PDB file of C-alpha atoms in Angstrom:
ATOM      1  CA  UNK U   1      47.159 144.961  41.871  1.00 42.00           C
ATOM      2  CA  UNK U   2      47.206 146.919  38.651  1.00 50.00           C
ATOM      3  CA  UNK U   3      43.693 147.695  37.392  1.00 57.00           C
ATOM      4  CA  UNK U   4      41.972 145.878  40.268  1.00 63.00           C
ATOM      5  CA  UNK U   5      41.068 147.729  43.450  1.00 78.00           C
ATOM      6  CA  UNK U   6      41.956 144.985  45.914  1.00 81.00           C
ATOM      7  CA  UNK U   7      39.621 146.359  48.566  1.00 88.00           C
ATOM      8  CA  UNK U   8      36.566 145.831  46.367  1.00 89.00           C
ATOM      9  CA  UNK U   9      37.724 142.490  44.975  1.00 86.00           C
ATOM     10  CA  UNK U  10      35.407 139.687  46.003  1.00 87.00           C
ATOM     11  CA  UNK U  11      36.496 137.119  48.550  1.00 84.00           C
ATOM     12  CA  UNK U  12      34.047 134.562  49.941  1.00 87.00           C
ATOM     13  CA  UNK U  13      31.069 136.409  48.402  1.00 88.00           C
ATOM     14  CA  UNK U  14      31.891 139.891  49.704  1.00 93.00           C
ATOM     15  CA  UNK U  15      34.402 142.668  49.145  1.00 93.00           C
ATOM     16  CA  UNK U  16      37.799 142.213  50.780  1.00 92.00           C
ATOM     17  CA  UNK U  17      37.373 145.422  52.795  1.00 95.00           C
ATOM     18  CA  UNK U  18      33.989 144.189  54.069  1.00 96.00           C
ATOM     19  CA  UNK U  19      35.712 141.310  55.897  1.00 95.00           C
ATOM     20  CA  UNK U  20      37.814 143.757  57.902  1.00 96.00           C
ATOM     21  CA  UNK U  21      34.945 146.168  58.543  1.00 97.00           C
ATOM     22  CA  UNK U  22      32.657 143.342  59.658  1.00 97.00           C
ATOM     23  CA  UNK U  23      35.298 142.145  62.137  1.00 97.00           C
ATOM     24  CA  UNK U  24      35.648 145.667  63.537  1.00 97.00           C
ATOM     25  CA  UNK U  25      31.877 146.118  63.789  1.00 98.00           C
ATOM     26  CA  UNK U  26      31.530 142.799  65.628  1.00 97.00           C
ATOM     27  CA  UNK U  27      34.300 143.663  68.090  1.00 97.00           C
ATOM     28  CA  UNK U  28      33.936 145.841  71.186  1.00 95.00           C
ATOM     29  CA  UNK U  29      34.527 149.077  69.298  1.00 94.00           C
ATOM     30  CA  UNK U  30      32.712 152.377  69.850  1.00 91.00           C
ATOM     31  CA  UNK U  31      32.688 153.294  66.166  1.00 94.00           C
ATOM     32  CA  UNK U  32      34.333 152.248  62.939  1.00 97.00           C
ATOM     33  CA  UNK U  33      35.911 154.808  60.631  1.00 97.00           C
ATOM     34  CA  UNK U  34      36.706 153.791  57.074  1.00 97.00           C
ATOM     35  CA  UNK U  35      39.328 155.930  55.366  1.00 96.00           C
ATOM     36  CA  UNK U  36      38.842 155.987  51.619  1.00 95.00           C
ATOM     37  CA  UNK U  37      41.018 157.365  48.883  1.00 92.00           C
ATOM     38  CA  UNK U  38      41.199 155.831  45.435  1.00 87.00           C
ATOM     39  CA  UNK U  39      37.738 154.828  44.198  1.00 90.00           C
ATOM     40  CA  UNK U  40      35.913 156.248  47.189  1.00 93.00           C
ATOM     41  CA  UNK U  41      32.484 155.585  45.655  1.00 95.00           C
ATOM     42  CA  UNK U  42      33.307 151.941  44.929  1.00 94.00           C
ATOM     43  CA  UNK U  43      34.462 151.347  48.520  1.00 95.00           C
ATOM     44  CA  UNK U  44      31.261 152.885  49.875  1.00 96.00           C
ATOM     45  CA  UNK U  45      29.165 150.741  47.535  1.00 96.00           C
ATOM     46  CA  UNK U  46      31.070 147.616  48.564  1.00 96.00           C
ATOM     47  CA  UNK U  47      30.311 148.323  52.221  1.00 97.00           C
ATOM     48  CA  UNK U  48      26.629 149.004  51.574  1.00 96.00           C
ATOM     49  CA  UNK U  49      24.562 149.897  54.628  1.00 96.00           C
ATOM     50  CA  UNK U  50      27.193 149.039  57.239  1.00 97.00           C
ATOM     51  CA  UNK U  51      27.165 151.554  60.082  1.00 97.00           C
ATOM     52  CA  UNK U  52      30.549 153.205  59.614  1.00 98.00           C
ATOM     53  CA  UNK U  53      31.868 156.753  59.413  1.00 97.00           C
ATOM     54  CA  UNK U  54      33.608 157.542  56.139  1.00 97.00           C
ATOM     55  CA  UNK U  55      36.668 159.763  56.007  1.00 97.00           C
ATOM     56  CA  UNK U  56      37.937 160.647  52.545  1.00 97.00           C
ATOM     57  CA  UNK U  57      41.691 161.063  52.147  1.00 95.00           C
ATOM     58  CA  UNK U  58      42.146 163.294  49.108  1.00 94.00           C
ATOM     59  CA  UNK U  59      45.949 162.957  49.458  1.00 94.00           C
ATOM     60  CA  UNK U  60      45.907 159.141  49.169  1.00 92.00           C
ATOM     61  CA  UNK U  61      48.421 159.153  46.298  1.00 90.00           C
ATOM     62  CA  UNK U  62      51.055 160.520  48.715  1.00 92.00           C
ATOM     63  CA  UNK U  63      51.173 157.252  50.624  1.00 89.00           C
ATOM     64  CA  UNK U  64      49.854 155.219  53.528  1.00 89.00           C
ATOM     65  CA  UNK U  65      50.752 157.868  56.107  1.00 92.00           C
ATOM     66  CA  UNK U  66      48.137 160.238  54.682  1.00 94.00           C
ATOM     67  CA  UNK U  67      45.338 157.734  55.292  1.00 94.00           C
ATOM     68  CA  UNK U  68      46.532 157.143  58.827  1.00 94.00           C
ATOM     69  CA  UNK U  69      46.644 160.888  59.463  1.00 95.00           C
ATOM     70  CA  UNK U  70      43.193 161.459  57.945  1.00 96.00           C
ATOM     71  CA  UNK U  71      41.667 158.779  60.136  1.00 96.00           C
ATOM     72  CA  UNK U  72      43.324 160.042  63.306  1.00 96.00           C
ATOM     73  CA  UNK U  73      42.313 163.641  62.545  1.00 96.00           C
ATOM     74  CA  UNK U  74      38.680 162.543  62.174  1.00 97.00           C
ATOM     75  CA  UNK U  75      38.495 160.956  65.631  1.00 96.00           C
ATOM     76  CA  UNK U  76      36.546 162.742  68.338  1.00 93.00           C
ATOM     77  CA  UNK U  77      38.820 164.377  70.921  1.00 92.00           C
ATOM     78  CA  UNK U  78      37.241 162.161  73.585  1.00 93.00           C
ATOM     79  CA  UNK U  79      38.678 158.937  72.138  1.00 94.00           C
ATOM     80  CA  UNK U  80      41.177 157.154  74.406  1.00 95.00           C
ATOM     81  CA  UNK U  81      42.648 155.150  71.561  1.00 96.00           C
ATOM     82  CA  UNK U  82      42.268 153.862  68.041  1.00 97.00           C
ATOM     83  CA  UNK U  83      42.617 150.394  66.620  1.00 97.00           C
ATOM     84  CA  UNK U  84      44.306 150.846  63.245  1.00 96.00           C
ATOM     85  CA  UNK U  85      43.331 148.017  60.898  1.00 95.00           C
ATOM     86  CA  UNK U  86      44.351 147.505  57.294  1.00 93.00           C
ATOM     87  CA  UNK U  87      41.616 146.946  54.729  1.00 91.00           C
ATOM     88  CA  UNK U  88      43.377 144.021  53.072  1.00 90.00           C
ATOM     89  CA  UNK U  89      43.642 141.619  56.016  1.00 92.00           C
ATOM     90  CA  UNK U  90      40.442 139.543  55.739  1.00 92.00           C
ATOM     91  CA  UNK U  91      41.343 136.851  58.265  1.00 93.00           C
ATOM     92  CA  UNK U  92      41.592 139.095  61.332  1.00 95.00           C
ATOM     93  CA  UNK U  93      38.671 138.192  63.589  1.00 96.00           C
ATOM     94  CA  UNK U  94      36.533 140.098  66.095  1.00 97.00           C
ATOM     95  CA  UNK U  95      38.026 137.893  68.824  1.00 97.00           C
ATOM     96  CA  UNK U  96      41.540 139.024  67.934  1.00 97.00           C
ATOM     97  CA  UNK U  97      40.450 142.655  68.011  1.00 98.00           C
ATOM     98  CA  UNK U  98      38.724 142.153  71.353  1.00 98.00           C
ATOM     99  CA  UNK U  99      41.957 140.703  72.821  1.00 97.00           C
ATOM    100  CA  UNK U 100      43.777 143.890  71.824  1.00 98.00           C
ATOM    101  CA  UNK U 101      41.026 146.102  73.235  1.00 98.00           C
ATOM    102  CA  UNK U 102      40.971 144.160  76.522  1.00 97.00           C
ATOM    103  CA  UNK U 103      44.734 144.639  76.957  1.00 98.00           C
ATOM    104  CA  UNK U 104      44.579 148.412  76.464  1.00 98.00           C
ATOM    105  CA  UNK U 105      45.091 150.275  79.748  1.00 96.00           C
ATOM    106  CA  UNK U 106      47.015 153.573  79.549  1.00 94.00           C
ATOM    107  CA  UNK U 107      46.961 153.953  83.348  1.00 93.00           C
ATOM    108  CA  UNK U 108      48.882 150.673  83.596  1.00 94.00           C
ATOM    109  CA  UNK U 109      51.335 151.713  80.838  1.00 92.00           C
ATOM    110  CA  UNK U 110      49.728 149.552  78.140  1.00 96.00           C
ATOM    111  CA  UNK U 111      49.239 152.270  75.527  1.00 97.00           C
ATOM    112  CA  UNK U 112      50.345 150.563  72.306  1.00 98.00           C
ATOM    113  CA  UNK U 113      48.843 147.109  71.878  1.00 98.00           C
ATOM    114  CA  UNK U 114      50.526 144.914  69.282  1.00 98.00           C
ATOM    115  CA  UNK U 115      49.257 141.487  68.256  1.00 98.00           C
ATOM    116  CA  UNK U 116      51.891 138.768  68.066  1.00 97.00           C
ATOM    117  CA  UNK U 117      51.955 135.206  66.854  1.00 96.00           C
ATOM    118  CA  UNK U 118      54.917 132.972  67.631  1.00 92.00           C
ATOM    119  CA  UNK U 119      56.769 136.015  68.969  1.00 92.00           C
ATOM    120  CA  UNK U 120      56.424 138.086  65.776  1.00 95.00           C
ATOM    121  CA  UNK U 121      54.443 141.355  65.707  1.00 96.00           C
ATOM    122  CA  UNK U 122      51.687 142.018  63.195  1.00 95.00           C
ATOM    123  CA  UNK U 123      48.603 144.144  62.557  1.00 95.00           C
ATOM    124  CA  UNK U 124      46.243 145.689  63.549  1.00 97.00           C
ATOM    125  CA  UNK U 125      47.717 147.824  66.326  1.00 97.00           C
ATOM    126  CA  UNK U 126      45.778 149.684  69.020  1.00 98.00           C
ATOM    127  CA  UNK U 127      47.221 153.123  69.767  1.00 97.00           C
ATOM    128  CA  UNK U 128      46.573 155.309  72.770  1.00 97.00           C
ATOM    129  CA  UNK U 129      45.539 158.910  72.135  1.00 97.00           C
ATOM    130  CA  UNK U 130      48.903 160.077  73.504  1.00 96.00           C
ATOM    131  CA  UNK U 131      50.470 159.034  70.151  1.00 96.00           C
ATOM    132  CA  UNK U 132      47.980 160.686  67.808  1.00 96.00           C
ATOM    133  CA  UNK U 133      50.115 163.837  67.492  1.00 95.00           C
ATOM    134  CA  UNK U 134      53.185 161.737  66.632  1.00 94.00           C
ATOM    135  CA  UNK U 135      51.182 159.969  63.931  1.00 94.00           C
ATOM    136  CA  UNK U 136      50.403 163.316  62.330  1.00 93.00           C
ATOM    137  CA  UNK U 137      54.145 163.769  61.657  1.00 92.00           C
ATOM    138  CA  UNK U 138      54.445 160.627  59.508  1.00 91.00           C
ATOM    139  CA  UNK U 139      55.081 161.092  55.795  1.00 89.00           C
ATOM    140  CA  UNK U 140      55.048 159.097  52.594  1.00 86.00           C
ATOM    141  CA  UNK U 141      54.240 155.422  52.412  1.00 84.00           C
ATOM    142  CA  UNK U 142      55.120 154.610  56.003  1.00 78.00           C
ATOM    143  CA  UNK U 143      52.892 153.450  58.772  1.00 80.00           C
ATOM    144  CA  UNK U 144      53.537 153.954  62.456  1.00 87.00           C
ATOM    145  CA  UNK U 145      56.017 151.081  62.924  1.00 87.00           C
ATOM    146  CA  UNK U 146      58.874 153.419  63.839  1.00 88.00           C
ATOM    147  CA  UNK U 147      56.718 154.889  66.617  1.00 93.00           C
ATOM    148  CA  UNK U 148      56.427 151.432  68.142  1.00 94.00           C
ATOM    149  CA  UNK U 149      60.214 151.255  68.368  1.00 92.00           C
ATOM    150  CA  UNK U 150      60.454 154.786  69.763  1.00 93.00           C
ATOM    151  CA  UNK U 151      57.930 154.019  72.504  1.00 94.00           C
ATOM    152  CA  UNK U 152      58.786 150.395  73.228  1.00 93.00           C
ATOM    153  CA  UNK U 153      58.323 150.943  76.977  1.00 94.00           C
ATOM    154  CA  UNK U 154      54.585 151.491  76.354  1.00 95.00           C
ATOM    155  CA  UNK U 155      54.105 148.471  74.089  1.00 96.00           C
ATOM    156  CA  UNK U 156      52.057 145.507  75.240  1.00 97.00           C
ATOM    157  CA  UNK U 157      52.288 142.436  73.054  1.00 97.00           C
ATOM    158  CA  UNK U 158      49.206 140.215  72.934  1.00 97.00           C
ATOM    159  CA  UNK U 159      49.463 136.655  71.654  1.00 97.00           C
ATOM    160  CA  UNK U 160      46.570 136.055  69.265  1.00 96.00           C
ATOM    161  CA  UNK U 161      47.448 132.509  68.206  1.00 93.00           C
ATOM    162  CA  UNK U 162      47.009 133.113  64.475  1.00 94.00           C
ATOM    163  CA  UNK U 163      49.135 134.154  61.528  1.00 92.00           C
ATOM    164  CA  UNK U 164      46.166 136.197  60.234  1.00 92.00           C
ATOM    165  CA  UNK U 165      47.944 139.240  61.682  1.00 94.00           C
ATOM    166  CA  UNK U 166      50.620 138.859  58.979  1.00 92.00           C
ATOM    167  CA  UNK U 167      48.381 137.957  56.027  1.00 85.00           C
ATOM    168  CA  UNK U 168      47.479 140.819  53.781  1.00 81.00           C
ATOM    169  CA  UNK U 169      46.473 140.467  50.164  1.00 73.00           C
ATOM    170  CA  UNK U 170      48.689 142.914  48.293  1.00 71.00           C
ATOM    171  CA  UNK U 171      48.944 141.185  44.912  1.00 67.00           C
ATOM    172  CA  UNK U 172      46.581 139.660  42.386  1.00 68.00           C
ATOM    173  CA  UNK U 173      48.387 136.329  42.921  1.00 71.00           C
ATOM    174  CA  UNK U 174      47.846 136.473  46.693  1.00 69.00           C
ATOM    175  CA  UNK U 175      44.165 137.256  46.189  1.00 68.00           C
ATOM    176  CA  UNK U 176      43.759 134.442  43.637  1.00 71.00           C
ATOM    177  CA  UNK U 177      45.482 131.967  45.967  1.00 72.00           C
ATOM    178  CA  UNK U 178      43.222 133.002  48.846  1.00 73.00           C
ATOM    179  CA  UNK U 179      40.125 132.779  46.615  1.00 71.00           C
ATOM    180  CA  UNK U 180      41.192 129.287  45.485  1.00 73.00           C
ATOM    181  CA  UNK U 181      41.765 128.242  49.107  1.00 72.00           C
ATOM    182  CA  UNK U 182      38.293 129.438  50.042  1.00 62.00           C
ATOM    183  CA  UNK U 183      36.747 127.633  47.087  1.00 53.00           C
ATOM    184  CA  UNK U 184      38.469 124.371  48.014  1.00 50.00           C
ATOM    185  CA  UNK U 185      37.129 124.479  51.579  1.00 48.00           C
ATOM    186  CA  UNK U 186      33.511 125.207  50.661  1.00 44.00           C
TER     187      UNK U 186
END
């Protein structure tokens, strides 16, 4: 987005990242970790007094994988899994997250929970702790998508009934279109 930090850009009267964090806080999660990198202070200010744990990724310029690894490394060893959400997907709801959490059952072989809509996978994805070590091997600007393919026998797809799992706001144009949509419905 050029000069704009998309995560602190305002959408419906709050920072874009706050939409995602609020959904996670309202869902049946034990704790919410927020991995920061570029403009750490601005992200913290945008989230205000929300009860989250901050993890700073000093290597953020090396790509998405470094944020994923920083977040996973900061989890307590007792965690059974982690729901990995992207900070630029403001339309994901607590109900969607709760559907993923409810489906998670490593004893039943449901260790990687992927939301789907109309048969297509999206984000966020819930990962069992058994895959945390594999995530630490990721490099560059890649997420954990290849791990889903490698462990397809442990994947449980959950229909969420919404294309919000595909909608991220990566460009200034996408943000402006979403802001205009919100303004036209208010």
